[in-house]
Structures are given as C-alpha cells and as structure tokens.
C-alpha cells in the first residue's frame, strides 16, 4: 500500500514520483503526486486514461503537452488538463530538471500501476492489459 511521502524511481528513465495525497487519503477521489523529470529528453509515449482525468501543474522548469490536437508549453504556476479518454503525451521543455504536481481523478489503481511499472519497466505491455481503465496506448500524433 502506497502512503503519502513514499517515492519510486524508474531505473530506465530516472523519472521519480513522490506520492502526496493517496487514494486511501481521499477515499479514491484523487491521487496527487510530485513527478520529477531528471532528463532533458524526457518524453512520455502517447497514451489515454480511459477512466481518469490527468492534471499537471508545473512547479519548476518547463513542460510541453499535446492534449488531443492541441499543444501547450507550461512554466511554473501553469496547469494543463487531459480529460478522460483524450490522447495525450508530455515532454521536458526545460533542458534540465522539471518538477510537476500531477493529479489523477479518480485515483483508480494508478498508484499500483506506477509502482509496478517503475519496479520493472519491461512489464509495460503486460500491465496495459491488467489496467485498462487506467491507461491505454494511443496512436502517435501526426507531425
């Protein structure tokens, strides 16, 4: 069980997540975590959260987002939202470390997905089948 303050690091990417308010803390309403992108070339794969809304608040650095057909670049204090079912991906725009506060609403089983993926990054495709309401891959956007 994940608790507030617990942290996980992805050995493949160096990405680090520190859990804030957990599903247990909020009765499943939401999950809040701080996400630290340590690499300048950090980029997520295009994906969809069928049953969750994802909100990013940039704490430091700059982050780029493609939500559906729209692109955004956000800096400290700015927020971006991906509604459930909308394809999206994000990348580090800052050239250095970027820190974000991410909220997933509702929390569903996102904590378990992240902990298991970061423990074994090669398990990604297997986990996609196990967590269909949390995440699915999306087609790569057109250039």
PDB file of C-alpha atoms in Angstrom:
ATOM      1  CA  UNK A   1       0.000   0.000   0.000  1.00  0.00           C
ATOM      2  CA  UNK A   2       1.349   3.392  -1.010  1.00  0.00           C
ATOM      3  CA  UNK A   3       1.457   6.112   1.637  1.00  0.00           C
ATOM      4  CA  UNK A   4       1.956   9.858   1.418  1.00  0.00           C
ATOM      5  CA  UNK A   5       5.678  10.568   1.158  1.00  0.00           C
ATOM      6  CA  UNK A   6       6.547   7.237  -0.484  1.00  0.00           C
ATOM      7  CA  UNK A   7       8.769   7.618  -3.551  1.00  0.00           C
ATOM      8  CA  UNK A   8       9.554   5.443  -6.563  1.00  0.00           C
ATOM      9  CA  UNK A   9      12.162   5.894  -9.279  1.00  0.00           C
ATOM     10  CA  UNK A  10      12.124   4.470 -12.793  1.00  0.00           C
ATOM     11  CA  UNK A  11      15.578   2.938 -13.364  1.00  0.00           C
ATOM     12  CA  UNK A  12      15.159   3.191 -17.143  1.00  0.00           C
ATOM     13  CA  UNK A  13      14.347   6.928 -17.272  1.00  0.00           C
ATOM     14  CA  UNK A  14      15.434   8.398 -13.930  1.00  0.00           C
ATOM     15  CA  UNK A  15      11.880   9.744 -13.510  1.00  0.00           C
ATOM     16  CA  UNK A  16      10.942   9.996  -9.839  1.00  0.00           C
ATOM     17  CA  UNK A  17       7.493  10.143  -8.238  1.00  0.00           C
ATOM     18  CA  UNK A  18       6.773  11.189  -4.663  1.00  0.00           C
ATOM     19  CA  UNK A  19       3.230  10.355  -3.612  1.00  0.00           C
ATOM     20  CA  UNK A  20       1.304  13.162  -1.891  1.00  0.00           C
ATOM     21  CA  UNK A  21      -2.369  12.560  -1.220  1.00  0.00           C
ATOM     22  CA  UNK A  22      -3.082   8.918  -1.970  1.00  0.00           C
ATOM     23  CA  UNK A  23      -6.229   7.042  -2.924  1.00  0.00           C
ATOM     24  CA  UNK A  24      -6.506   5.910   0.708  1.00  0.00           C
ATOM     25  CA  UNK A  25      -6.228   9.524   1.912  1.00  0.00           C
ATOM     26  CA  UNK A  26      -9.004  10.741  -0.414  1.00  0.00           C
ATOM     27  CA  UNK A  27     -11.403   7.782  -0.447  1.00  0.00           C
ATOM     28  CA  UNK A  28     -10.339   7.101  -4.048  1.00  0.00           C
ATOM     29  CA  UNK A  29     -11.404  10.574  -5.219  1.00  0.00           C
ATOM     30  CA  UNK A  30      -7.926  11.515  -6.402  1.00  0.00           C
ATOM     31  CA  UNK A  31      -4.220  10.792  -6.306  1.00  0.00           C
ATOM     32  CA  UNK A  32      -1.740  13.654  -6.056  1.00  0.00           C
ATOM     33  CA  UNK A  33       1.970  13.166  -6.659  1.00  0.00           C
ATOM     34  CA  UNK A  34       5.087  15.139  -7.460  1.00  0.00           C
ATOM     35  CA  UNK A  35       6.763  13.958 -10.630  1.00  0.00           C
ATOM     36  CA  UNK A  36      10.411  14.835 -11.263  1.00  0.00           C
ATOM     37  CA  UNK A  37      11.807  14.572 -14.774  1.00  0.00           C
ATOM     38  CA  UNK A  38      15.568  14.498 -14.399  1.00  0.00           C
ATOM     39  CA  UNK A  39      16.455  14.076 -18.078  1.00  0.00           C
ATOM     40  CA  UNK A  40      16.257  16.901 -20.609  1.00  0.00           C
ATOM     41  CA  UNK A  41      14.992  14.412 -23.231  1.00  0.00           C
ATOM     42  CA  UNK A  42      12.154  13.003 -21.073  1.00  0.00           C
ATOM     43  CA  UNK A  43       9.099  12.186 -23.206  1.00  0.00           C
ATOM     44  CA  UNK A  44       6.071  10.037 -22.413  1.00  0.00           C
ATOM     45  CA  UNK A  45       4.546   7.749 -25.011  1.00  0.00           C
ATOM     46  CA  UNK A  46       1.190   8.918 -26.419  1.00  0.00           C
ATOM     47  CA  UNK A  47      -1.482   7.392 -24.204  1.00  0.00           C
ATOM     48  CA  UNK A  48      -5.060   7.644 -22.925  1.00  0.00           C
ATOM     49  CA  UNK A  49      -6.526   7.334 -19.443  1.00  0.00           C
ATOM     50  CA  UNK A  50      -9.991   5.900 -20.259  1.00  0.00           C
ATOM     51  CA  UNK A  51     -11.362   6.399 -16.749  1.00  0.00           C
ATOM     52  CA  UNK A  52      -9.260   9.235 -15.295  1.00  0.00           C
ATOM     53  CA  UNK A  53      -8.573  12.930 -15.742  1.00  0.00           C
ATOM     54  CA  UNK A  54      -4.894  13.930 -15.514  1.00  0.00           C
ATOM     55  CA  UNK A  55      -3.870  17.429 -14.432  1.00  0.00           C
ATOM     56  CA  UNK A  56      -0.279  18.722 -14.438  1.00  0.00           C
ATOM     57  CA  UNK A  57       0.853  21.808 -12.522  1.00  0.00           C
ATOM     58  CA  UNK A  58       4.404  22.845 -13.379  1.00  0.00           C
ATOM     59  CA  UNK A  59       6.381  23.563 -10.197  1.00  0.00           C
ATOM     60  CA  UNK A  60       9.731  24.267 -11.864  1.00  0.00           C
ATOM     61  CA  UNK A  61      11.204  24.021 -15.336  1.00  0.00           C
ATOM     62  CA  UNK A  62       9.037  23.897 -18.447  1.00  0.00           C
ATOM     63  CA  UNK A  63       6.917  21.088 -19.850  1.00  0.00           C
ATOM     64  CA  UNK A  64       5.314  20.534 -23.240  1.00  0.00           C
ATOM     65  CA  UNK A  65       1.985  18.788 -23.702  1.00  0.00           C
ATOM     66  CA  UNK A  66      -0.088  17.526 -26.590  1.00  0.00           C
ATOM     67  CA  UNK A  67      -3.700  17.036 -25.479  1.00  0.00           C
ATOM     68  CA  UNK A  68      -5.788  15.770 -28.365  1.00  0.00           C
ATOM     69  CA  UNK A  69      -4.828  18.079 -31.255  1.00  0.00           C
ATOM     70  CA  UNK A  70      -3.635  20.991 -29.084  1.00  0.00           C
ATOM     71  CA  UNK A  71      -0.055  21.669 -27.979  1.00  0.00           C
ATOM     72  CA  UNK A  72       0.832  23.651 -24.867  1.00  0.00           C
ATOM     73  CA  UNK A  73       4.074  24.677 -23.182  1.00  0.00           C
ATOM     74  CA  UNK A  74       3.709  25.465 -19.486  1.00  0.00           C
ATOM     75  CA  UNK A  75       6.011  27.024 -16.921  1.00  0.00           C
ATOM     76  CA  UNK A  76       5.912  27.374 -13.137  1.00  0.00           C
ATOM     77  CA  UNK A  77       2.418  28.015 -11.802  1.00  0.00           C
ATOM     78  CA  UNK A  78       0.659  26.947 -15.008  1.00  0.00           C
ATOM     79  CA  UNK A  79      -1.629  23.902 -15.287  1.00  0.00           C
ATOM     80  CA  UNK A  80      -2.756  21.667 -18.150  1.00  0.00           C
ATOM     81  CA  UNK A  81      -5.594  19.089 -18.099  1.00  0.00           C
ATOM     82  CA  UNK A  82      -6.195  15.926 -20.141  1.00  0.00           C
ATOM     83  CA  UNK A  83      -9.849  14.802 -19.809  1.00  0.00           C
ATOM     84  CA  UNK A  84     -10.624  11.072 -19.622  1.00  0.00           C
ATOM     85  CA  UNK A  85     -10.364   9.340 -22.991  1.00  0.00           C
ATOM     86  CA  UNK A  86      -8.337  12.096 -24.693  1.00  0.00           C
ATOM     87  CA  UNK A  87      -4.962  11.034 -26.180  1.00  0.00           C
ATOM     88  CA  UNK A  88      -2.030  12.950 -24.736  1.00  0.00           C
ATOM     89  CA  UNK A  89       1.673  12.941 -24.071  1.00  0.00           C
ATOM     90  CA  UNK A  90       4.171  15.205 -22.360  1.00  0.00           C
ATOM     91  CA  UNK A  91       7.837  16.108 -22.611  1.00  0.00           C
ATOM     92  CA  UNK A  92      10.520  18.109 -20.855  1.00  0.00           C
ATOM     93  CA  UNK A  93      10.911  21.539 -22.495  1.00  0.00           C
ATOM     94  CA  UNK A  94      13.373  22.987 -19.994  1.00  0.00           C
ATOM     95  CA  UNK A  95      16.661  21.359 -20.961  1.00  0.00           C
ATOM     96  CA  UNK A  96      17.124  20.464 -17.280  1.00  0.00           C
ATOM     97  CA  UNK A  97      15.093  19.077 -14.409  1.00  0.00           C
ATOM     98  CA  UNK A  98      11.341  19.701 -14.471  1.00  0.00           C
ATOM     99  CA  UNK A  99       9.072  19.184 -11.457  1.00  0.00           C
ATOM    100  CA  UNK A 100       5.313  18.757 -11.749  1.00  0.00           C
ATOM    101  CA  UNK A 101       2.397  18.144  -9.412  1.00  0.00           C
ATOM    102  CA  UNK A 102       0.168  15.581 -11.088  1.00  0.00           C
ATOM    103  CA  UNK A 103      -3.388  14.813 -10.042  1.00  0.00           C
ATOM    104  CA  UNK A 104      -5.272  11.758 -11.280  1.00  0.00           C
ATOM    105  CA  UNK A 105      -9.047  11.896 -10.741  1.00  0.00           C
ATOM    106  CA  UNK A 106     -10.407   9.427  -9.712  1.00  0.00           C
ATOM    107  CA  UNK A 107      -7.354   7.607  -8.382  1.00  0.00           C
ATOM    108  CA  UNK A 108      -8.482   4.156  -9.580  1.00  0.00           C
ATOM    109  CA  UNK A 109      -5.396   1.876  -9.322  1.00  0.00           C
ATOM    110  CA  UNK A 110      -2.813   4.359 -10.661  1.00  0.00           C
ATOM    111  CA  UNK A 111      -0.556   4.007  -7.602  1.00  0.00           C
ATOM    112  CA  UNK A 112      -0.268   0.251  -8.141  1.00  0.00           C
ATOM    113  CA  UNK A 113       0.352   0.700 -11.871  1.00  0.00           C
ATOM    114  CA  UNK A 114       3.182   3.220 -11.330  1.00  0.00           C
ATOM    115  CA  UNK A 115       4.870   1.230  -8.549  1.00  0.00           C
ATOM    116  CA  UNK A 116       4.837  -1.960 -10.614  1.00  0.00           C
ATOM    117  CA  UNK A 117       5.944  -0.252 -13.843  1.00  0.00           C
ATOM    118  CA  UNK A 118       8.851   1.520 -12.134  1.00  0.00           C
ATOM    119  CA  UNK A 119       9.909  -1.735 -10.416  1.00  0.00           C
ATOM    120  CA  UNK A 120      10.031  -3.482 -13.817  1.00  0.00           C
ATOM    121  CA  UNK A 121       9.931  -1.075 -16.799  1.00  0.00           C
ATOM    122  CA  UNK A 122       9.914  -4.045 -19.207  1.00  0.00           C
ATOM    123  CA  UNK A 123       6.478  -5.084 -17.863  1.00  0.00           C
ATOM    124  CA  UNK A 124       4.701  -2.143 -19.536  1.00  0.00           C
ATOM    125  CA  UNK A 125       2.735  -4.060 -22.198  1.00  0.00           C
ATOM    126  CA  UNK A 126       1.644  -6.704 -19.706  1.00  0.00           C
ATOM    127  CA  UNK A 127       0.478  -4.010 -17.281  1.00  0.00           C
ATOM    128  CA  UNK A 128      -1.553  -2.288 -20.021  1.00  0.00           C
ATOM    129  CA  UNK A 129      -3.747  -5.383 -20.208  1.00  0.00           C
ATOM    130  CA  UNK A 130      -4.144  -5.506 -16.422  1.00  0.00           C
ATOM    131  CA  UNK A 131      -5.036  -1.801 -16.004  1.00  0.00           C
ATOM    132  CA  UNK A 132      -7.446  -1.000 -18.880  1.00  0.00           C
ATOM    133  CA  UNK A 133      -9.315   1.812 -17.062  1.00  0.00           C
ATOM    134  CA  UNK A 134      -6.086   3.470 -16.015  1.00  0.00           C
ATOM    135  CA  UNK A 135      -4.101   3.552 -19.277  1.00  0.00           C
ATOM    136  CA  UNK A 136      -4.003   2.536 -22.927  1.00  0.00           C
ATOM    137  CA  UNK A 137      -1.526   3.413 -25.651  1.00  0.00           C
ATOM    138  CA  UNK A 138      -2.641   5.951 -28.235  1.00  0.00           C
ATOM    139  CA  UNK A 139      -1.568   6.408 -31.832  1.00  0.00           C
ATOM    140  CA  UNK A 140       1.434   8.675 -32.283  1.00  0.00           C
ATOM    141  CA  UNK A 141       0.332  12.187 -33.287  1.00  0.00           C
ATOM    142  CA  UNK A 142       0.849  13.434 -36.819  1.00  0.00           C
ATOM    143  CA  UNK A 143       3.831  15.772 -37.233  1.00  0.00           C
TER     144      UNK A 143
END
